[in-house]
XYZ file of C-alpha atoms in Angstrom:
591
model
C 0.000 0.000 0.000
C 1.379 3.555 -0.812
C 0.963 6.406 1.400
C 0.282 9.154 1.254
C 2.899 11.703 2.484
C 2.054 15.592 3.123
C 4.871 18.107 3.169
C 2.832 21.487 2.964
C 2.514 23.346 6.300
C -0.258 23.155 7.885
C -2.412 25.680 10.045
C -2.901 24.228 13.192
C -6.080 27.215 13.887
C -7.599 25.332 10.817
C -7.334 21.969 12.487
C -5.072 20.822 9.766
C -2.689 17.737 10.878
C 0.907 17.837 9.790
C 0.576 14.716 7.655
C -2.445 12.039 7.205
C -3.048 10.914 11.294
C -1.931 7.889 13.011
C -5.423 7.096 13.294
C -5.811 7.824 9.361
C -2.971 5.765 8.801
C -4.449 2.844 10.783
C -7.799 3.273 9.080
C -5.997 3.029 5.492
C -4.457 0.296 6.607
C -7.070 -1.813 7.955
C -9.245 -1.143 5.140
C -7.083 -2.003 2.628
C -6.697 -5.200 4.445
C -9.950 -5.879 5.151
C -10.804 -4.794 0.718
C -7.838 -7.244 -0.714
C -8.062 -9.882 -2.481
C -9.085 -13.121 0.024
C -10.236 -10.385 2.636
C -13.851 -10.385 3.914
C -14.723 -7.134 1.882
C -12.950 -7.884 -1.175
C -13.024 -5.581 -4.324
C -14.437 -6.284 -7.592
C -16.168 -3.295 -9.923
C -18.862 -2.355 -11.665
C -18.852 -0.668 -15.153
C -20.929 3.002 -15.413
C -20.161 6.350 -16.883
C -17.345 5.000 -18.653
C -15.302 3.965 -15.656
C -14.888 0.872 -13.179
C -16.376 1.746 -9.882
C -15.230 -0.171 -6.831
C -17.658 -2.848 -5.250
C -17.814 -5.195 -2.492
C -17.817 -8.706 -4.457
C -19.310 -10.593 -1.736
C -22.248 -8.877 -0.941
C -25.486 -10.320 -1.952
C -26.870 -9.147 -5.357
C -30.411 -8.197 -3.785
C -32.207 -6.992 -0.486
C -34.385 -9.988 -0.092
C -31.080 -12.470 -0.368
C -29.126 -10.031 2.020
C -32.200 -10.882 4.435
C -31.677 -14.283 3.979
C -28.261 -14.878 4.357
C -28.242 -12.591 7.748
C -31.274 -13.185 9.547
C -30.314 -17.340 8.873
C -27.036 -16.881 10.561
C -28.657 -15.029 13.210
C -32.018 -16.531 14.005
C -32.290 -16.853 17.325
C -30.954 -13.750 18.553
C -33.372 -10.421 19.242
C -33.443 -8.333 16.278
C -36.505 -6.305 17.441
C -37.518 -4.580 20.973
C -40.388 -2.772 20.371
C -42.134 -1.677 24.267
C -42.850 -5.771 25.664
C -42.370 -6.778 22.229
C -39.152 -8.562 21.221
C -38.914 -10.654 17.925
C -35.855 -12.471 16.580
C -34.219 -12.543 13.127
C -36.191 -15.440 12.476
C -39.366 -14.444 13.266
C -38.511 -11.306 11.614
C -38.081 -12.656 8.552
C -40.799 -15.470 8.733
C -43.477 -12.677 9.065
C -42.017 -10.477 6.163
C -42.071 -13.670 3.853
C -45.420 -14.475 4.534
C -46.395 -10.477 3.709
C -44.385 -11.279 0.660
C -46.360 -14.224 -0.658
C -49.586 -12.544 0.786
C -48.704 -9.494 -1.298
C -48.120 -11.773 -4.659
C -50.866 -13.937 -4.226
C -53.744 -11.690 -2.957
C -52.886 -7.926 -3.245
C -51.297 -8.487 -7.008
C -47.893 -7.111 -6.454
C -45.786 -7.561 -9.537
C -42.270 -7.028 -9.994
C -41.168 -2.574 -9.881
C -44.608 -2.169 -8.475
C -44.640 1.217 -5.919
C -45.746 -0.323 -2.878
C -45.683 2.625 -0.321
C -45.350 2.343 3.400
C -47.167 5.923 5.652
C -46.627 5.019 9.110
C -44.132 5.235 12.360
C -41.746 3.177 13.525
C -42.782 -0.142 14.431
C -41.552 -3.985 14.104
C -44.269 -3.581 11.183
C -42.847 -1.306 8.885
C -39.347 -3.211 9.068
C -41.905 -6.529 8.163
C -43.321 -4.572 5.474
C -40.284 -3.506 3.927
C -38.849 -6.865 4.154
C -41.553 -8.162 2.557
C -42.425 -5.289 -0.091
C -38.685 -6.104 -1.681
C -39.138 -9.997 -1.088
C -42.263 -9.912 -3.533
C -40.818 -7.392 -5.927
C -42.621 -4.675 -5.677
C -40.231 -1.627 -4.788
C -40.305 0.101 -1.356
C -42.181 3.291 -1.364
C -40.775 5.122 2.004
C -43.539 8.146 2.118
C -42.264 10.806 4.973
C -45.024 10.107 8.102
C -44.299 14.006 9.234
C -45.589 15.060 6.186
C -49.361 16.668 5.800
C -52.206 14.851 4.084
C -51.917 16.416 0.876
C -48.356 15.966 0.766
C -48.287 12.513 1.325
C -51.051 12.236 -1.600
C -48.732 14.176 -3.642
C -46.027 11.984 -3.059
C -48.037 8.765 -3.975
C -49.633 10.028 -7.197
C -46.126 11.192 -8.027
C -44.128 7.501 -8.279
C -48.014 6.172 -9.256
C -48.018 3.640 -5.901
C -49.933 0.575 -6.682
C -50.888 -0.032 -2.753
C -50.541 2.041 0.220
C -50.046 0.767 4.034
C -50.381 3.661 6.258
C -50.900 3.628 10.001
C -54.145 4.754 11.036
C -52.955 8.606 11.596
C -51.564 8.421 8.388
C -54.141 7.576 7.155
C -56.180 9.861 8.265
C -54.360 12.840 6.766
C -54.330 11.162 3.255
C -58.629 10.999 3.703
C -58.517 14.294 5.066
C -56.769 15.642 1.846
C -59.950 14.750 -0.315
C -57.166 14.163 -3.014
C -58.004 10.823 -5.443
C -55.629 8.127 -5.449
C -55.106 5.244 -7.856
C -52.977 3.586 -5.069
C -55.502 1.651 -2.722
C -55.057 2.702 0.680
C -54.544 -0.184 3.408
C -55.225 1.102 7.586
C -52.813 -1.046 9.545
C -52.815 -0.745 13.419
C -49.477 -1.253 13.641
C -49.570 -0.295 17.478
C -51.259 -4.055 18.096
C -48.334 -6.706 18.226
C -46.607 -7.734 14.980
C -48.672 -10.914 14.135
C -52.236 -9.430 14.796
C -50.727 -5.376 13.030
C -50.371 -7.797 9.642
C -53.341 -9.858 10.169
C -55.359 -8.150 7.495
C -52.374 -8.055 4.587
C -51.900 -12.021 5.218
C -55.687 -12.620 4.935
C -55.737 -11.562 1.323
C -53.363 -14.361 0.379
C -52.331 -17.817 0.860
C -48.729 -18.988 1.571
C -47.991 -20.850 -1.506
C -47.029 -17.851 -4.076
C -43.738 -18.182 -5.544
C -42.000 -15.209 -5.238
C -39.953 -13.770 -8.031
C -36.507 -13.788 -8.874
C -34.336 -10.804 -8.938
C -31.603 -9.133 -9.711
C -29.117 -5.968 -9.037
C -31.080 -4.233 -11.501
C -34.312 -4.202 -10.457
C -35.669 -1.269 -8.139
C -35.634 -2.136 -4.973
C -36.688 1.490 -2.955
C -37.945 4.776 -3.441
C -36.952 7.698 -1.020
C -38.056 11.512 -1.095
C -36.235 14.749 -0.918
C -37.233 17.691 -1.370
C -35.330 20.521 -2.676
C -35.348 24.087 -3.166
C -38.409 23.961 -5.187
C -40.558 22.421 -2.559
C -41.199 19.442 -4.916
C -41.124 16.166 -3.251
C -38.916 13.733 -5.924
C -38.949 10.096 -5.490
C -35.370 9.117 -5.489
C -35.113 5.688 -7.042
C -32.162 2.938 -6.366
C -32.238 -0.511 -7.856
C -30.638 -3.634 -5.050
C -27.363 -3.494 -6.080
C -26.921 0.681 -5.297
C -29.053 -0.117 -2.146
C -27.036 -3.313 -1.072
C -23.965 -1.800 -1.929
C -24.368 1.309 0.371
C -25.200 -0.828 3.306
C -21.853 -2.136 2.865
C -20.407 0.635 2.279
C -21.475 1.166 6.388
C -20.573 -2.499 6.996
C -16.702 -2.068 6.040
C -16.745 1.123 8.239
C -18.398 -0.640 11.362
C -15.903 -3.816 10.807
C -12.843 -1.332 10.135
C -13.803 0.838 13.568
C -14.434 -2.842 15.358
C -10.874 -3.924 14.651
C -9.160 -0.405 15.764
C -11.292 -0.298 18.681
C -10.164 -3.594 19.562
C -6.374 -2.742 18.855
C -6.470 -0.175 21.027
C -8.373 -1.734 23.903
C -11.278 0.237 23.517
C -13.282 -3.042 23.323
C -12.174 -6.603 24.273
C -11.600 -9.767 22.287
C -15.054 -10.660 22.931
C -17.455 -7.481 22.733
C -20.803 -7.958 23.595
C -23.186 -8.411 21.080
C -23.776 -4.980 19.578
C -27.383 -3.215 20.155
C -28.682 -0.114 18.871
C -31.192 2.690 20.406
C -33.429 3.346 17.076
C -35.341 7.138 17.540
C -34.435 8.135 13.842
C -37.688 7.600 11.052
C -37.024 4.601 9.326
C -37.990 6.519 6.131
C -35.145 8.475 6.511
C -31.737 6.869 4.668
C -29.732 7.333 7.737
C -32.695 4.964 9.499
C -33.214 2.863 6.217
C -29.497 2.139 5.042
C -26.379 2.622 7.885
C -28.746 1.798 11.350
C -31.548 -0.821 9.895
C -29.783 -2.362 7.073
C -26.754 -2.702 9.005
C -28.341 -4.303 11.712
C -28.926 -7.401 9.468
C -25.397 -7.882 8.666
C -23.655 -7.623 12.305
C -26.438 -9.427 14.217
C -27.406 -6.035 16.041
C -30.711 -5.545 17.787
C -33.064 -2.827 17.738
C -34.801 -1.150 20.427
C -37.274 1.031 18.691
C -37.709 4.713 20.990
C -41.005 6.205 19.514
C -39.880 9.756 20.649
C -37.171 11.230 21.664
C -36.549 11.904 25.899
C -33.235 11.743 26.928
C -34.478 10.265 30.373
C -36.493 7.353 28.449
C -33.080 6.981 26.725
C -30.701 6.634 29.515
C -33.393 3.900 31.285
C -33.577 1.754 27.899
C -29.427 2.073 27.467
C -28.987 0.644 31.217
C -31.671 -1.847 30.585
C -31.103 -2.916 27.031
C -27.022 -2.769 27.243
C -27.046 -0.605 24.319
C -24.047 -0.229 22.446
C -24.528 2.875 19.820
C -26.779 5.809 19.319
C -27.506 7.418 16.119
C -28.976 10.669 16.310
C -28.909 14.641 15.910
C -25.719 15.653 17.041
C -27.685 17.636 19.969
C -29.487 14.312 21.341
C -25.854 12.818 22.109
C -24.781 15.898 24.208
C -28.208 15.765 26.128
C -27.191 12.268 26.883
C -23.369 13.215 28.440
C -24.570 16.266 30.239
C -28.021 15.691 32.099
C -27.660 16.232 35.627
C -28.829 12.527 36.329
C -26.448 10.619 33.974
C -24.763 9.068 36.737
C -27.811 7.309 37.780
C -27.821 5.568 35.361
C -25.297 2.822 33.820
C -24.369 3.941 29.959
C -21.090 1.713 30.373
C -21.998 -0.182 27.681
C -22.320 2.423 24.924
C -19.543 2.031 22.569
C -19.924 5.308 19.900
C -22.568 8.531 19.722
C -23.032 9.104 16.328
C -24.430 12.182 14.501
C -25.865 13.337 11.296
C -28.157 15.876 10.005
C -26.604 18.913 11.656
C -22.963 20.053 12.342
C -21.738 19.336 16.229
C -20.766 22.296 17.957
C -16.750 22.162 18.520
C -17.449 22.852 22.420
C -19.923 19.914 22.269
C -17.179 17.368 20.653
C -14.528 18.011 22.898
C -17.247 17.958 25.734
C -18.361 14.235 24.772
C -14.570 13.104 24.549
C -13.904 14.262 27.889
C -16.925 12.554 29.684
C -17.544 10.015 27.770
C -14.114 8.717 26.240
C -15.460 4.690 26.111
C -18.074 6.681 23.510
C -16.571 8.526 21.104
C -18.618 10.584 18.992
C -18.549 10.757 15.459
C -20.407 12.238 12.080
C -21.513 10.926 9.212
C -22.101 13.030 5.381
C -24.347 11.635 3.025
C -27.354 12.032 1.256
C -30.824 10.125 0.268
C -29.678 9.727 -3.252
C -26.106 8.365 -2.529
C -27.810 5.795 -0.196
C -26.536 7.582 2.587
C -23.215 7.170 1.770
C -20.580 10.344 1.542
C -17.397 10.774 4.439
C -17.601 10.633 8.208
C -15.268 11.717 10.686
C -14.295 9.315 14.237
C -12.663 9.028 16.753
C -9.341 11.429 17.799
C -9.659 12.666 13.771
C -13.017 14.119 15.054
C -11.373 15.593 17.964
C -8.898 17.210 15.589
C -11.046 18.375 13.069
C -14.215 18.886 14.751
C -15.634 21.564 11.602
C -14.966 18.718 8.861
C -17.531 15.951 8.574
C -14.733 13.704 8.212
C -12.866 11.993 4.725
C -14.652 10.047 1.787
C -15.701 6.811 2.853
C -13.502 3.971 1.645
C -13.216 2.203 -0.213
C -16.285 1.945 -2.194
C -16.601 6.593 -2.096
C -14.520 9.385 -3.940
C -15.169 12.905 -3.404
C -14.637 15.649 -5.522
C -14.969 19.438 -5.340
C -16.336 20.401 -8.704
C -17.081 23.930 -10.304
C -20.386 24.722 -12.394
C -18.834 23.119 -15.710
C -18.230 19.716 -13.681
C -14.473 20.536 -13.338
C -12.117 20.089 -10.351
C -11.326 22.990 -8.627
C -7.583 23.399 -6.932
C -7.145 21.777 -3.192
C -8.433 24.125 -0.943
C -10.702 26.084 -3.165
C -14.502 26.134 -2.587
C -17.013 24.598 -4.999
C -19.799 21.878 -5.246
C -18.973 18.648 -2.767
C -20.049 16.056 -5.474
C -20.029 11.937 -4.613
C -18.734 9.081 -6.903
C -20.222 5.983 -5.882
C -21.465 2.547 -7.095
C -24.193 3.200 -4.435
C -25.176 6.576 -6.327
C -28.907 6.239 -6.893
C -30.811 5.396 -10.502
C -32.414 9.069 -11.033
C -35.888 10.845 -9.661
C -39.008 9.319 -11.017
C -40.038 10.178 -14.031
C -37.997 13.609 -13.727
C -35.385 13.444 -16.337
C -34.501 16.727 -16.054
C -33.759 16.745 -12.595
C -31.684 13.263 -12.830
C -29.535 14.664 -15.728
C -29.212 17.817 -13.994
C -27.579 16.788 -10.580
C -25.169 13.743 -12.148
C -22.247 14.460 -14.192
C -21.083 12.983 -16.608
C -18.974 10.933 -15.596
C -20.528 9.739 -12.688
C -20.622 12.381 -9.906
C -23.594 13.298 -8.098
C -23.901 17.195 -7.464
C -24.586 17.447 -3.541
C -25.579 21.141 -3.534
C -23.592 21.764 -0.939
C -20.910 24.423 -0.887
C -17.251 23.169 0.645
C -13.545 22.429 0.535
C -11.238 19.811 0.532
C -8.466 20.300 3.145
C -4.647 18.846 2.817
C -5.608 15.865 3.978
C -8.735 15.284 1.939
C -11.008 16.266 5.240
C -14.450 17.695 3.854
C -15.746 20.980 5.093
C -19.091 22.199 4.474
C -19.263 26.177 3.851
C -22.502 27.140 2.511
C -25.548 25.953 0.809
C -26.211 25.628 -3.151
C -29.909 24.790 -2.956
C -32.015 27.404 -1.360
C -32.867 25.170 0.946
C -32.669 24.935 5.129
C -31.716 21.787 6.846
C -33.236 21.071 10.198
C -32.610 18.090 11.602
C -31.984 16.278 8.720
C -35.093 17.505 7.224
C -34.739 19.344 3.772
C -36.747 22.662 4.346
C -37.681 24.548 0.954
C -37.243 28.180 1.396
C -39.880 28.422 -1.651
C -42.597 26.245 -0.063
C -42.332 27.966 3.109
C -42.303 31.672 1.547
C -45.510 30.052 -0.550
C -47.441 29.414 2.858
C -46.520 32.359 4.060
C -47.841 34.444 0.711
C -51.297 32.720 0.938
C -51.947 34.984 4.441
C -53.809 37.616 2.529
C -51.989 40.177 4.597
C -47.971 38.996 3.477
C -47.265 41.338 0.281
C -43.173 39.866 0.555
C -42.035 37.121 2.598
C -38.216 36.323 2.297
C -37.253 32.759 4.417
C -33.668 31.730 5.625
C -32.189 29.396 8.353
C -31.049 30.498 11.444
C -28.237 28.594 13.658
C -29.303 26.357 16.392
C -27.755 24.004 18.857
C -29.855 20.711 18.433
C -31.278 21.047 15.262
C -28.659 22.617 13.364
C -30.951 25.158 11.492
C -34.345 26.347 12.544
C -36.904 28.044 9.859
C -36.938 31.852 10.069
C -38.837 34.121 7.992
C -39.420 38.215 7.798
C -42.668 39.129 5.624
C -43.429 43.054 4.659
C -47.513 43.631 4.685
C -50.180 44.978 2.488
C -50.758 48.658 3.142
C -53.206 49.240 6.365
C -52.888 45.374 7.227
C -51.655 44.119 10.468
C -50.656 40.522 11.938
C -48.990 38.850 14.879
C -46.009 36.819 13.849
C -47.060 34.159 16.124
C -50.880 34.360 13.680
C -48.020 33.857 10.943
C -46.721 30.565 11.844
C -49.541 29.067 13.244
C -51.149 29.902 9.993
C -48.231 28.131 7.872
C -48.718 24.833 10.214
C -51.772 22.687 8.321
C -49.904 23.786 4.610
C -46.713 22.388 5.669
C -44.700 19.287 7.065
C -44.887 19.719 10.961
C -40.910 19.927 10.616
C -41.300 23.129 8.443
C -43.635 26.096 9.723
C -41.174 28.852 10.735
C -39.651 29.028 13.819
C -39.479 32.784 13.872
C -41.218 35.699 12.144
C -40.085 39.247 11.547
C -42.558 41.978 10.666
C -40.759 44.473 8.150
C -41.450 48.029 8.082
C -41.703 49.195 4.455
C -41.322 47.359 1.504
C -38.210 44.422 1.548
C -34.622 45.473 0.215
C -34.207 44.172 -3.409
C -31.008 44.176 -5.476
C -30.163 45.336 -8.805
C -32.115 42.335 -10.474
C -35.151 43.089 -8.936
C -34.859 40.259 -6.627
C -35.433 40.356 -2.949
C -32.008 40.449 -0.970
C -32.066 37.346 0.247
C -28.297 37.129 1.482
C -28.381 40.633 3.075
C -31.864 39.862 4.960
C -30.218 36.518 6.553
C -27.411 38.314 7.428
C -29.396 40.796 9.031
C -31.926 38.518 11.119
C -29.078 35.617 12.061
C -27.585 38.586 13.540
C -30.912 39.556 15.197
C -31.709 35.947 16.694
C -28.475 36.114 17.644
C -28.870 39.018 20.451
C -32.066 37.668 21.101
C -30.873 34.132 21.742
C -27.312 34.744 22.545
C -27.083 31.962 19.637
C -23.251 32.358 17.188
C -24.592 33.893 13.945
């Protein structure tokens, strides 16, 4: 293996390292262990855009013979706590195979049928996943925070064949009074798993064959939203899907064997065990925490909302070994004033995403917690959640960079408008080269072509750098767009709510810093002459036309007409700058 040797100085204010870390070094080096040939993740590629792309040759060539292979080596052991409820991996994947055959047999699922699932987080929508993919149909993952007409948008969009919501779900699709071609199932997915899926395993018989599949054939669709407010149904086929779940499995195998080099864990760790409060229709619940879990035996205990007293009782109890979360969630955990009531011995890593960590906040979790080091992940719903991350003492020293590209299978490039590289150092578009890069939006060809390259890289929107060491740092924004919590916020859809107040004349809508969420929703509005309204009238007028993630946080009331530059365009830039700075005396917030 050759490495790589950096002479330039470095600036030790920028959190640069003098040359590639001992931990770096150790990472390379395991990984390129672990990816040769005869190693358990060895290499082969894949031909696209002209180029051989690195792939894991071992994994399974589909979702439903991933499932398989995993929950057969791990049968007996708990997959699921749910409340009392605890499954295994074989009654797991009994119960999704049976909603498979049902689904063939009686509901008329065919192979790259949209078979959506509306609902929470229960043993039931892992079943129904399971068994969406195992009959061929491809996962629809509809976002449960969104509003009734949003999630009948969103099914009419990727024209779903069948629909299994939960019965709140449900509710706001009725509520909409929007038609749907896509039949509409209520499943009471709070009962226990075998009487939730009762009524999709009465419409079939347990006979069906069930198809055969390949890499090819689309296995999930996910939505984002971006600065248009436009939901788009990301599509991946099983191998891009597959393939970015190992992606996560050579990191979590690579981070095993350092931990246990350095004594961090010992030759026989317990068996690992994950606190689960992120939406499963999220990637970051979909790919690296529930399709991981298959492949390293880990169980589940589902947390239906988030209280970081709830949390510490279920880590004691449960023996949990990671949390995935907002960044914020983790520093709850270290600094509540009863943490030492509890026993959180056990965890093993506090991992973030969706929202930079405060610096204080990294060096904060180090220090109390140094058995739990916290890390951050980068990705995004069309690269399967794949991008960099950042671990460990590299997170320490570079706790403003979410970390290097993610070997071996991830190359990251910072690209200008024209798709060209732009010198080391220089700011331009973070764009991702991956095998586990997603097919395109549904039937939105303009929007596919537009954020791929040509040869292969997927634009990111986001603004950043790559440091001497090929650390990624995050700058600014591309997309007019505001990220809170790992929810994409459209600037346009909100300023749209706000417009239909027959009061607003402008409304101009920008993110403002915060702690736990990483951006909150702000907004400042100018009025029709002789009108009046309360900015608190503003937002909770926004709340039943948007996703309960999106109404704005906080409202500004302009006096006169908004600022507008030369193009006739509102100021935008000027009026964030402005109000961050605002919020920022109010709230004593960093602008």
């Amino acid at each position: 293996m050759v490495l790589r040797v950096i002479s330039e100085p470095k600036d030790k204010a920028k959190g640069e390292f003098d040359m590639p870390s001992a931990l770096d070094l150790r990472i390379d080096a395991v990984t390129a262990a672990m990816t040769a040939e005869g190693g358990p993740a060895a290499l082969t590629t894949y031909r696209k855009y002209g180029r051989d792309l690195p792939m894991i040759a071992g994994a399974p060539a589909t979702l439903p013979a991933y499932f398989d292979q995993f929950c057969a080596a791990y049968a007996e052991r708990e997959f699921i706590v749910a409340g009392e409820e605890r499954l295994t991996f074989a009654q797991v994947h009994a119960a999704s195979r049976q909603v498979a055959q049902a689904l063939v047999s009686g509901w008329g699922v065919q192979k790259g049928d949209r078979v959506g699932i509306a609902m929470r987080n229960a043993p039931g929508w892992i079943v129904l996943y399971m068994g969406i993919l195992m009959a061929g149909g491809c996962a629809t993952l509809l976002n449960g925070w969104w509003q009734g007409h949003e999630l009948a948008a969103g099914i009419e969009t990727v024209e779903a064949k069948l629909i299994f919501a939960d019965p709140q779900r449900a509710a706001r699709i009725a509520e909409s009074g929007q038609d749907s071609t896509a039949r509409i199932v209520t499943l009471d997915i709070s009962l226990p798993l075998a009487e939730a899926i009762a009524p999709v395993l009465a419409a079939g018989g347990p006979d069906a064959a069930l198809p055969d599949l390949t890499g090819d054939d689309l296995a999930t669709i996910l939505f984002t939203s971006g600065s248009t407010g436009l939901a788009k149904g990301a599509v991946s086929n099983h191998r891009q899907v597959v393939q970015g779940t190992y992606s996560y499995i050579v990191q979590t195998m690579m981070m095993l064997q350092i931990a246990m080099q350095e004594g961090m864990v010992g030759a026989n760790p317990p068996l690992p065990c994950m606190l689960f409060s992120v939406p499963l229709f999220h990637v970051t619940g979909e790919v690296p925490m529930m399709l991981v879990s298959f492949a390293i035996g880990r169980k589940l205990v589902m947390m239906p909302k988030w209280d970081v007293v709830e949390a510490m009782r279920l880590i004691e109890k449960e023996k949990i070994t990671s949390f995935t979360g907002v960044p914020l969630m983790s520093f709850e955990l270290v600094s509540h004033p009863d943490r030492h009531k509890y026993d959180l011995s056990t965890l093993q890593g506090l991992l973030g995403g969706g929202a930079p960590r405060p610096v204080e906040h990294v060096k904060r979790i180090m220090e109390e917690m140094p058995s739990a080091p916290p890390g951050l992940g980068y990705g995004l719903t069309e690269t399967n959640g794949v991008g960099a991350g950042n671990f460990m003492s590299n997170y320490l020293e570079k706790p403003n960079s979410t970390g290097r590209a993610s070997a071996p299978l991830v190359e990251i490039a910072i690209l200008d408008d024209a798709g060209q590289p732009v010198p080391q150092g220089e700011r331009g578009e973070i764009c991702i080269r991956t095998v586990a890069v997603f097919n395109g939006y549904w039937n939105n060809p303009e929007a596919s072509a537009a954020c791929m390259t040509e040869d292969g890289f997927f634009r990111t929107g986001d603004i950043g750098y790559l440091d001497a060491d090929n650390y990624v740092f995050i700058v600014d924004r591309k997309k007019d767009i505001i990220i809170r919590g790992g929810e994409n916020i459209s600037c346009q859809e909100v300023e749209a709510a706000l417009y239909e107040h027959s009061a607003v004349a402008e409304a101009c809508v920008f993110g403002l810093p915060d702690e736990r969420f990483g951006e909150l929703v702000g907004a400042v509005v100018s009025l029709h002459p002789g009108q009046s309204v309360d900015p608190a009238e503003l937002i909770a007028f926004t709340k039943p036309r948007l996703p309960v993630f999106a109404p704005p946080h906080r409202v500004w009331i302009a006096q006169g007409a908004l600022p507008r530059l030369g193009t006739e365009k509102i100021d935008k830039v000027g009026l964030r700058k402005l109000y961050q700075a605002e919020y920022a005396k109010e709230t004593g917030a960093a602008a």
